[in-house]
Amino acid sequence: MDPERQPFSPSIAILSRGDAAARRDTTPQNSRFVHVFEALAAVGIEARPAIYDETFAEEVREQLLAVDGVLVWVNPIQDGRNRAGLDALLRDVAARGVWVSAHPDVILKMGTKEVLYRTRPMGWGCDTALYQTAEAMRAELPTRLAAGPRVIKRNRGNGGQGVWKVERLPTAPLIRVLDATKDAPEELTLDDFLRRCAEYFENGSVIDQPFQPRLSEGVVRCYMAGDRCAGFGHHKVKALVDSPAARSEAGARLYTSNADPRFQRLRRLMEDEWTPQLTSLLDIARGDLPAIWDADFMLGPVQADGSDSYVLGEINVSSVYPYPDEAPAEIARRAADRLQLKL
């Protein structure tokens, strides 16, 4: 080894949103990402917290330009703010050689609801429509409602924001809508509902999927680190579930490792089939897959052999947290592999 050459000692910033006090006081030890900091240290990566807010964005930019990579945990919509300024900043530092995960361009490809439309031919797909305008939605939605309830989703959002179950009423010229963040449905005209959705078209599109009758049986979340499974989460949900009895069974998500025997078929599908198909369809290089992302699956129709089918409901990329206990080690391995390419 050349005695003049210094060993490669990579550094990473872990970026999340916060105020000036959080920027001043956050340490690896008191951060909610403490286990990620520990896992990165275990593979020889120095990690530093980077608290972001638009009011001190330039200070954050300088911090990111001084590291080799950045792992980002910021929601697309939070407290009335979006990621427009942050995404521009991340694109800039990435163009200067900093590895960014997830890169904003990758988020636009796989982390918006439009991915449900673009990947509808895949094994996780279903009869999915894409509306680019309110006029298209007004023209096409009634025909789809005639076949059964639908789920309307704004292109970018989190926490159930902009997600609705919509169904036609058999004896009235109204529709019944259930906001995913609310407990009770409402009855209103299609035009009234379209007015509620108008803002969704200001900077995006709207996705329309058939409602999955087995939703009350629960949602399986498959966590991925790059193209490898990092664990699972399973829970019964209240969102969009009408039955009071089924809603009463809803509970917290329970996390398990990637070895959970209940989900090995799903793991094989994700690692061997669906993730390669996803990257091919969306033109994403394998090395550009996020260090942590997840896919939410509802149970579809039971197949001829008695096994469950899975229907993709959402891919989360911007701010995947919390996650299984095993995920930080997978994130660290992913980061180490990616930073090794900078050698």
Coordinates of C-alpha atoms in Angstrom, one line a residue:
M1 CA 0.0 0.0 0.0
D2 CA 1.2 3.5 -0.9
P3 CA 2.3 5.0 2.4
E4 CA 1.4 8.5 1.1
R5 CA -2.2 7.4 0.5
Q6 CA -4.7 7.9 3.3
P7 CA -7.3 5.2 3.9
F8 CA -10.7 5.9 2.7
S9 CA -12.9 7.1 5.6
P10 CA -16.3 7.9 4.2
S11 CA -18.7 10.3 5.9
I12 CA -22.5 10.6 5.7
A13 CA -25.0 13.2 6.8
I14 CA -28.4 12.0 8.0
L15 CA -30.8 14.8 7.0
S16 CA -34.2 15.4 8.6
R17 CA -36.4 18.4 9.1
G18 CA -36.3 20.5 12.2
D19 CA -35.9 24.0 13.6
A20 CA -32.8 26.0 14.7
A21 CA -32.9 24.5 18.2
A22 CA -33.0 21.0 16.8
R23 CA -30.1 21.8 14.5
R24 CA -28.0 23.0 17.4
D25 CA -28.9 20.2 19.8
T26 CA -29.3 17.0 17.8
T27 CA -26.5 14.5 18.2
P28 CA -26.2 10.9 17.0
Q29 CA -27.0 9.7 20.5
N30 CA -30.3 11.7 20.9
S31 CA -31.5 11.4 17.3
R32 CA -34.4 9.2 16.4
F33 CA -32.0 7.6 13.9
V34 CA -29.6 6.5 16.7
H35 CA -29.6 2.9 15.5
V36 CA -28.7 4.0 11.9
F37 CA -25.8 6.1 13.3
E38 CA -24.6 3.0 15.2
A39 CA -24.9 0.7 12.2
L40 CA -23.0 3.2 10.0
A41 CA -20.2 3.4 12.6
A42 CA -20.0 -0.4 12.7
V43 CA -19.1 -0.5 9.0
G44 CA -16.6 2.4 9.3
I45 CA -18.7 5.3 8.2
E46 CA -18.7 8.5 10.1
A47 CA -22.3 9.9 10.3
R48 CA -23.4 13.3 11.3
P49 CA -26.9 14.8 11.9
A50 CA -28.0 17.4 9.4
I51 CA -31.2 19.2 10.5
Y52 CA -32.8 21.1 7.6
D53 CA -35.2 24.0 7.4
E54 CA -35.7 26.5 4.5
T55 CA -34.5 29.4 6.8
F56 CA -31.0 28.0 7.1
A57 CA -30.8 26.0 3.8
E58 CA -27.5 27.5 2.8
E59 CA -25.9 26.4 6.0
V60 CA -27.1 22.9 5.3
R61 CA -25.8 23.0 1.7
E62 CA -22.3 23.7 3.0
Q63 CA -22.6 20.9 5.4
L64 CA -23.6 18.4 2.7
L65 CA -20.9 19.5 0.4
A66 CA -18.4 18.5 3.1
V67 CA -19.5 14.8 3.2
D68 CA -19.5 11.9 0.8
G69 CA -23.2 11.0 1.1
V70 CA -26.5 12.0 2.6
L71 CA -29.4 9.9 3.7
V72 CA -32.7 11.9 3.7
W73 CA -35.8 11.5 5.8
V74 CA -38.2 14.4 4.9
N75 CA -41.9 13.9 4.1
P76 CA -43.2 15.3 0.7
I77 CA -45.9 17.3 2.6
Q78 CA -45.5 18.3 6.3
D79 CA -47.0 21.2 8.3
G80 CA -48.0 23.0 5.2
R81 CA -44.5 22.8 3.6
N82 CA -43.3 20.7 0.7
R83 CA -39.8 19.6 -0.5
A84 CA -39.4 22.0 -3.5
G85 CA -36.5 23.9 -1.9
L86 CA -34.9 20.9 -0.4
D87 CA -35.1 18.9 -3.6
A88 CA -33.3 21.7 -5.5
L89 CA -30.6 21.7 -2.9
L90 CA -30.2 17.9 -3.0
R91 CA -30.0 18.0 -6.8
D92 CA -27.2 20.6 -6.6
V93 CA -25.1 18.7 -4.1
A94 CA -25.6 15.5 -6.0
A95 CA -24.4 17.2 -9.2
R96 CA -21.2 18.1 -7.2
G97 CA -20.5 14.5 -6.4
V98 CA -22.3 13.8 -3.1
W99 CA -24.3 10.6 -3.1
V100 CA -27.9 11.4 -2.2
S101 CA -30.4 8.7 -1.1
A102 CA -33.1 9.0 -2.1
H103 CA -32.3 11.3 -5.0
P104 CA -35.2 13.6 -5.8
D105 CA -35.3 12.3 -9.4
V106 CA -35.6 8.7 -8.1
I107 CA -38.4 9.8 -5.7
L108 CA -40.3 11.3 -8.7
K109 CA -40.0 8.0 -10.5
M110 CA -41.0 5.5 -7.8
G111 CA -42.1 7.5 -4.7
T112 CA -45.3 9.1 -6.1
K113 CA -48.7 7.4 -6.6
E114 CA -48.1 7.6 -10.4
V115 CA -45.9 4.5 -10.0
L116 CA -49.2 2.5 -9.5
Y117 CA -50.2 3.5 -13.0
R118 CA -46.8 3.0 -14.6
T119 CA -46.3 -0.5 -13.1
R120 CA -49.9 -1.7 -13.5
P121 CA -48.8 -4.5 -16.0
M122 CA -46.7 -6.1 -13.3
G123 CA -47.8 -8.9 -11.0
W124 CA -48.6 -6.4 -8.2
G125 CA -50.8 -4.3 -10.5
C126 CA -54.5 -3.9 -11.0
D127 CA -57.0 -1.9 -13.1
T128 CA -55.4 1.5 -12.4
A129 CA -56.3 4.8 -14.1
L130 CA -54.5 8.1 -14.3
Y131 CA -56.2 11.4 -14.5
Q132 CA -54.2 14.4 -15.6
T133 CA -57.1 16.9 -15.3
A134 CA -60.3 17.3 -13.4
E135 CA -62.2 17.2 -16.7
A136 CA -60.8 13.7 -17.4
M137 CA -61.8 12.6 -13.9
R138 CA -65.3 13.9 -14.3
A139 CA -65.7 12.1 -17.6
E140 CA -64.2 8.7 -16.7
L141 CA -64.8 8.2 -13.0
P142 CA -68.6 7.5 -13.2
T143 CA -68.1 4.6 -15.6
R144 CA -65.5 3.0 -13.3
L145 CA -67.8 3.5 -10.3
A146 CA -70.5 1.5 -12.1
A147 CA -68.3 -1.5 -11.7
G148 CA -67.7 -1.0 -7.9
P149 CA -66.0 1.2 -5.4
R150 CA -62.8 3.0 -6.3
V151 CA -59.9 4.5 -4.4
I152 CA -58.7 8.0 -5.4
K153 CA -55.2 9.1 -4.5
R154 CA -53.4 12.4 -5.1
N155 CA -50.0 11.9 -6.7
R156 CA -47.9 13.1 -3.8
G157 CA -48.8 12.9 -0.2
N158 CA -48.3 10.9 3.0
G159 CA -50.3 9.9 6.1
G160 CA -53.4 9.2 4.0
Q161 CA -53.6 12.8 2.8
G162 CA -55.6 13.0 -0.4
V163 CA -56.8 9.4 -0.4
W164 CA -60.5 8.6 -0.7
K165 CA -62.8 5.6 -1.1
V166 CA -65.5 6.6 -3.5
E167 CA -68.7 4.6 -4.3
R168 CA -71.9 5.2 -6.2
L169 CA -75.2 5.2 -4.3
P170 CA -77.8 2.9 -5.9
T171 CA -80.8 5.1 -5.2
A172 CA -79.5 8.6 -5.3
P173 CA -77.6 10.9 -7.7
L174 CA -74.9 11.2 -5.2
I175 CA -71.6 9.4 -4.3
R176 CA -70.4 8.3 -0.9
V177 CA -66.8 9.3 -0.1
L178 CA -64.6 8.3 2.8
D179 CA -61.5 10.4 3.5
A180 CA -58.6 8.0 4.6
T181 CA -57.9 10.4 7.5
K182 CA -61.5 10.4 8.8
D183 CA -63.8 7.9 10.5
A184 CA -67.1 8.5 8.8
P185 CA -68.1 8.8 5.1
E186 CA -70.1 11.7 3.5
E187 CA -72.6 11.8 0.7
L188 CA -72.2 14.5 -1.9
T189 CA -72.4 15.2 -5.6
L190 CA -69.6 14.3 -8.0
D191 CA -69.0 18.0 -8.7
D192 CA -68.6 18.7 -5.0
F193 CA -66.1 15.9 -4.7
L194 CA -64.2 17.1 -7.8
R195 CA -63.9 20.6 -6.2
R196 CA -62.3 19.0 -3.2
C197 CA -59.8 17.3 -5.5
A198 CA -59.1 20.4 -7.6
E199 CA -55.8 21.3 -5.8
Y200 CA -54.4 17.8 -6.6
F201 CA -54.2 18.8 -10.2
E202 CA -52.3 22.0 -9.6
N203 CA -48.9 20.2 -9.5
G204 CA -49.7 16.6 -10.3
S205 CA -52.2 14.0 -11.3
V206 CA -54.7 11.7 -9.6
I207 CA -54.6 7.9 -9.5
D208 CA -57.8 5.7 -9.5
Q209 CA -57.7 2.1 -8.3
P210 CA -60.4 -0.5 -7.6
F211 CA -61.1 -0.8 -3.8
Q212 CA -59.7 -4.1 -2.5
P213 CA -62.4 -6.0 -0.5
R214 CA -59.7 -7.7 1.6
L215 CA -58.3 -4.5 3.0
S216 CA -59.8 -5.2 6.4
E217 CA -57.5 -8.3 6.6
G218 CA -54.5 -6.0 6.9
V219 CA -51.6 -4.4 4.9
V220 CA -48.2 -5.9 4.5
R221 CA -45.3 -3.5 4.2
C222 CA -42.1 -4.9 2.6
Y223 CA -39.0 -2.9 3.6
M224 CA -36.2 -2.8 1.0
A225 CA -32.6 -1.6 1.3
G226 CA -31.7 -1.2 -2.4
D227 CA -32.8 -4.4 -4.0
R228 CA -32.7 -6.6 -0.9
C229 CA -35.5 -7.1 1.6
A230 CA -34.8 -5.6 5.0
G231 CA -37.9 -6.8 6.9
F232 CA -41.7 -6.6 7.1
G233 CA -44.4 -4.8 8.9
H234 CA -48.0 -6.0 9.2
H235 CA -51.1 -4.3 10.6
K236 CA -54.8 -4.1 10.4
V237 CA -55.9 -0.6 9.3
K238 CA -58.8 1.8 9.9
A239 CA -58.3 3.9 6.8
L240 CA -61.0 3.3 4.2
V241 CA -62.5 0.4 6.2
D242 CA -66.2 0.9 6.7
S243 CA -67.1 -2.0 9.0
P244 CA -67.0 -0.9 12.7
A245 CA -66.1 -4.4 13.7
A246 CA -63.2 -4.5 11.3
R247 CA -62.1 -1.0 12.3
S248 CA -62.1 -2.1 16.0
E249 CA -59.4 -4.7 15.1
A250 CA -57.0 -2.1 13.8
G251 CA -53.8 -1.8 15.6
A252 CA -50.1 -0.8 15.5
R253 CA -47.9 -2.1 12.8
L254 CA -45.9 -5.1 14.0
Y255 CA -42.3 -5.4 12.6
T256 CA -40.5 -8.6 11.8
S257 CA -37.2 -9.6 10.1
N258 CA -36.8 -10.6 6.5
A259 CA -36.8 -14.3 7.6
D260 CA -40.5 -14.2 8.7
P261 CA -41.9 -17.4 7.3
R262 CA -45.3 -15.8 6.6
F263 CA -43.8 -13.5 3.9
Q264 CA -41.2 -15.5 2.2
R265 CA -43.2 -15.7 -1.0
L266 CA -43.6 -11.9 -1.0
R267 CA -39.8 -11.5 -0.3
R268 CA -39.0 -13.8 -3.3
L269 CA -41.3 -11.8 -5.5
M270 CA -39.9 -8.5 -4.4
E271 CA -36.2 -9.4 -4.7
D272 CA -36.3 -11.7 -7.7
E273 CA -39.1 -10.4 -9.9
W274 CA -40.8 -7.1 -9.0
T275 CA -37.8 -4.9 -8.1
P276 CA -35.9 -5.8 -11.3
Q277 CA -39.1 -5.2 -13.3
L278 CA -39.6 -1.9 -11.4
T279 CA -36.1 -0.6 -12.2
S280 CA -36.5 -1.6 -15.8
L281 CA -39.9 0.0 -16.3
L282 CA -38.9 3.2 -14.6
D283 CA -35.3 3.4 -15.9
I284 CA -33.7 3.4 -12.5
A285 CA -30.1 2.0 -12.2
R286 CA -29.8 -0.7 -9.5
G287 CA -27.2 1.4 -7.7
D288 CA -29.7 4.4 -7.5
L289 CA -32.4 2.5 -5.6
P290 CA -32.9 4.2 -2.2
A291 CA -31.0 2.9 0.9
I292 CA -34.4 2.4 2.5
W293 CA -37.8 2.2 0.8
D294 CA -41.0 0.3 1.3
A295 CA -43.9 -1.1 -0.6
D296 CA -47.4 -1.5 0.9
F297 CA -49.5 -4.4 -0.2
M298 CA -53.1 -5.3 0.2
L299 CA -54.3 -8.8 -0.3
G300 CA -55.9 -9.4 -3.7
P301 CA -58.0 -12.4 -4.8
V302 CA -57.0 -15.8 -3.7
Q303 CA -55.2 -17.6 -6.5
A304 CA -56.1 -21.0 -8.0
D305 CA -53.5 -22.8 -5.8
G306 CA -54.9 -21.2 -2.7
S307 CA -52.1 -18.6 -2.2
D308 CA -52.7 -14.9 -1.8
S309 CA -52.1 -12.4 -4.5
Y310 CA -50.8 -9.0 -3.6
V311 CA -51.9 -5.6 -4.9
L312 CA -49.5 -2.6 -4.5
G313 CA -51.1 0.3 -2.8
E314 CA -48.1 2.7 -2.3
I315 CA -44.4 2.9 -2.4
N316 CA -42.8 5.1 0.3
V317 CA -39.4 6.6 -0.4
S318 CA -39.1 10.1 1.0
S319 CA -39.2 9.3 4.8
V320 CA -39.4 5.7 5.7
Y321 CA -39.6 5.6 9.5
P322 CA -40.0 3.6 11.7
Y323 CA -38.7 0.3 10.3
P324 CA -37.8 -3.2 11.5
D325 CA -34.9 -3.6 14.0
E326 CA -32.8 -5.3 11.3
A327 CA -33.2 -2.4 8.8
P328 CA -30.4 -0.1 10.1
A329 CA -27.8 -2.8 9.4
E330 CA -29.1 -3.2 5.9
I331 CA -29.1 0.5 5.4
A332 CA -25.5 0.7 6.5
R333 CA -24.5 -2.1 4.2
R334 CA -26.2 -0.4 1.3
A335 CA -24.5 2.9 2.1
A336 CA -21.1 1.3 2.4
D337 CA -21.4 -0.5 -0.9
R338 CA -22.5 2.8 -2.6
L339 CA -19.7 4.9 -1.1
Q340 CA -17.1 2.3 -2.0
L341 CA -17.8 3.3 -5.6
K342 CA -16.4 6.7 -4.8
L343 CA -12.9 5.2 -4.3

